[in-house]
C-alpha positions as a printed Julia matrix, in Angstrom:
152×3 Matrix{Float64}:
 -30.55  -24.95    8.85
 -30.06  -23.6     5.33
 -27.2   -25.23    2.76
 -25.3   -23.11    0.5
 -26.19  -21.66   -2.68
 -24.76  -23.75   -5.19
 -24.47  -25.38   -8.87
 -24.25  -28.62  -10.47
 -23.03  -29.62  -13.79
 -26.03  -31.83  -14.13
 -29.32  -32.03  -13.8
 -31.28  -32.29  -10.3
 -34.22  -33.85   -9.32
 -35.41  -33.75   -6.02
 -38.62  -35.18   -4.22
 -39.49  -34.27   -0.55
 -40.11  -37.45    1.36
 -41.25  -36.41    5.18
 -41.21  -32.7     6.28
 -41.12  -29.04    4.65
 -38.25  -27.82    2.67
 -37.85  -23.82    1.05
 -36.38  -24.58   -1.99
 -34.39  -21.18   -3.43
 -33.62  -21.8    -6.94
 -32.31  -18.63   -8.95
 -34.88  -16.11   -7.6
 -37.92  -18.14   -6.93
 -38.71  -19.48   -3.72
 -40.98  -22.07   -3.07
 -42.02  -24.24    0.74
 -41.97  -27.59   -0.35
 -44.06  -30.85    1.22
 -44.4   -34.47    1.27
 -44.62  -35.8    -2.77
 -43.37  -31.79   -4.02
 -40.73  -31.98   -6.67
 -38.33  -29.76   -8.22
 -35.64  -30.39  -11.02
 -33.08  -28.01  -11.34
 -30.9   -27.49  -14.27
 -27.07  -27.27  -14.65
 -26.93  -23.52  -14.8
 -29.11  -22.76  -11.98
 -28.17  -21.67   -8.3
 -30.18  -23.08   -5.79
 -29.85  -23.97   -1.69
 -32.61  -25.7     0.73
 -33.72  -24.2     4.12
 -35.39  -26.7     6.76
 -38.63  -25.05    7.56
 -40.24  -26.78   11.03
 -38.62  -28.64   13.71
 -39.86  -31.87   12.21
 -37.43  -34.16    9.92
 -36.98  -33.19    6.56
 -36.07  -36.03    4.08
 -35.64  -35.52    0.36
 -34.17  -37.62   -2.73
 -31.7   -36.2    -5.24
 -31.36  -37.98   -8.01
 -28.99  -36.27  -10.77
 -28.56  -36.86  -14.42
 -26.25  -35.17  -17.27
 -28.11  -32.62  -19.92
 -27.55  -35.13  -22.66
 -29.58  -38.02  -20.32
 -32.6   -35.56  -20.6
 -32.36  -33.99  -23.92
 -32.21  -37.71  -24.99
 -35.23  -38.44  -23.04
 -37.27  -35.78  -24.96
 -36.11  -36.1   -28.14
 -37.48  -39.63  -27.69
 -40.76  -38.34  -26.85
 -40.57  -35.68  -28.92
 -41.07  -32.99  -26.44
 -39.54  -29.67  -27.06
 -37.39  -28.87  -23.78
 -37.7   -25.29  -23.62
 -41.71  -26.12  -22.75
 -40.45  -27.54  -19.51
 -38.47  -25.01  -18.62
 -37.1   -22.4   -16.6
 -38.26  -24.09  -13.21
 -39.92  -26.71  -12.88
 -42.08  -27.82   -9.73
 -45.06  -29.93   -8.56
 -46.4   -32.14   -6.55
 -47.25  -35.59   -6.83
 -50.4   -37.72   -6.68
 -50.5   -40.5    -4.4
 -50.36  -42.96   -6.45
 -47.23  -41.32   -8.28
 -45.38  -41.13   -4.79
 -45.94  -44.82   -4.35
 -44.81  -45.88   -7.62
 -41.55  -43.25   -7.77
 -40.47  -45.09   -4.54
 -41.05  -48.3    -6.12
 -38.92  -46.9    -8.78
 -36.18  -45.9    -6.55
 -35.94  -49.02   -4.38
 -34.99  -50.86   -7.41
 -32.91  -48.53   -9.3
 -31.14  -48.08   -5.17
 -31.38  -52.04   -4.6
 -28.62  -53.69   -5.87
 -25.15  -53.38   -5.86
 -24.49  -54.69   -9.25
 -22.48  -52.99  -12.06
 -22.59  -54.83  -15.15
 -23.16  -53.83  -18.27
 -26.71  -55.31  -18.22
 -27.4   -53.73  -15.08
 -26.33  -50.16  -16.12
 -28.5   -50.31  -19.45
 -31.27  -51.6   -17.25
 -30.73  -48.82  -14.25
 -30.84  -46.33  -17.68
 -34.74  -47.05  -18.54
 -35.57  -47.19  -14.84
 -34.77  -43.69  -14.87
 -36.31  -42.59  -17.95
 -39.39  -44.45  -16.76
 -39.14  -42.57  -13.86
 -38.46  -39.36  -14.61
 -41.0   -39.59  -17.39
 -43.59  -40.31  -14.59
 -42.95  -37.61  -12.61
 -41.86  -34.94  -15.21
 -43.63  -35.53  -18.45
 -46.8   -36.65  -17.25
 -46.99  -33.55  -14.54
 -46.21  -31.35  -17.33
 -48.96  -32.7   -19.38
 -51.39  -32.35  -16.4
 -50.53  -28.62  -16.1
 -50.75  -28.14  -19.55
 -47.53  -27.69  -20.18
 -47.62  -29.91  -22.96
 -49.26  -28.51  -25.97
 -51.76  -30.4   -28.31
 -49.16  -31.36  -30.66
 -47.39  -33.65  -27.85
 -47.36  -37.03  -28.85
 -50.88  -38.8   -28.62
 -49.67  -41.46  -26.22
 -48.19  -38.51  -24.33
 -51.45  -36.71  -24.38
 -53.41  -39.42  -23.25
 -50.75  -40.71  -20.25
């Protein structure tokens, strides 16, 4: 089963969770596993396809433009290194610790304030986890990255 090509006005980030996934996004296609992730951006067009009979299961977990350009600029990471597609695939340990992440920014029904500001940094943490660190790995990153970046 295949969903429509489509566009967001917001970031996307999506992790497979149990099965295989093509992921169309603009032009490129890419078959998508277990622990693969894929942000896409607010001006890209991009649909799934299911790929086996077994269960696919995926997170999407969207954020505005400004969220991440904030995120950068706090890191000091020039956004147009990241970009424009952006895939990989996450260790083990990084799959454990992103669902971590998501139980507790998914866990509570709570909308305070307090709870907001603290749901904020939970995804930052997050995303910085799967995105900055992943780009640093691939070498994305150049050697004038941060040092703390560098040696994530």
């Amino acid at each position: 089963k295949k969903t429509q090509l489509h566009t967001h006005d917001f970031f996307e980030l999506f992790i497979v969770k149990q099965g295989c996934v093509l992921h169309i996004n603009n032009e490129d296609e890419t078959c998508m596993q277990r622990g693969d992730f894929s942000v896409v951006k607010d001006t890209d067009s991009h649909c799934f396809q299911k790929m086996s009979a077994e269960r696919a299961a995926f997170v999407n977990i969207s954020f505005s433009a400004a969220f991440f350009q904030e995120l950068l600029k706090e890191k000091g990471i020039d956004e147009a290194k990241m970009f424009p597609y952006f895939t990989g695939k996450l260790s083990p340990s990084q799959l454990a610790a992103t669902e971590e992440y998501l139980n507790l920014l998914t866990g509570s029904a709570e909308r305070s304030e307090q709870h907001k500001l603290r749901q904020k940094e939970l995804l930052k943490s997050l995303l910085q986890l799967i995105l900055l660190d992943n780009m640093l790995t691939e070498g994305r990153l150049s050697k004038d990255a941060p040092l703390w970046l560098q040696q994530a």
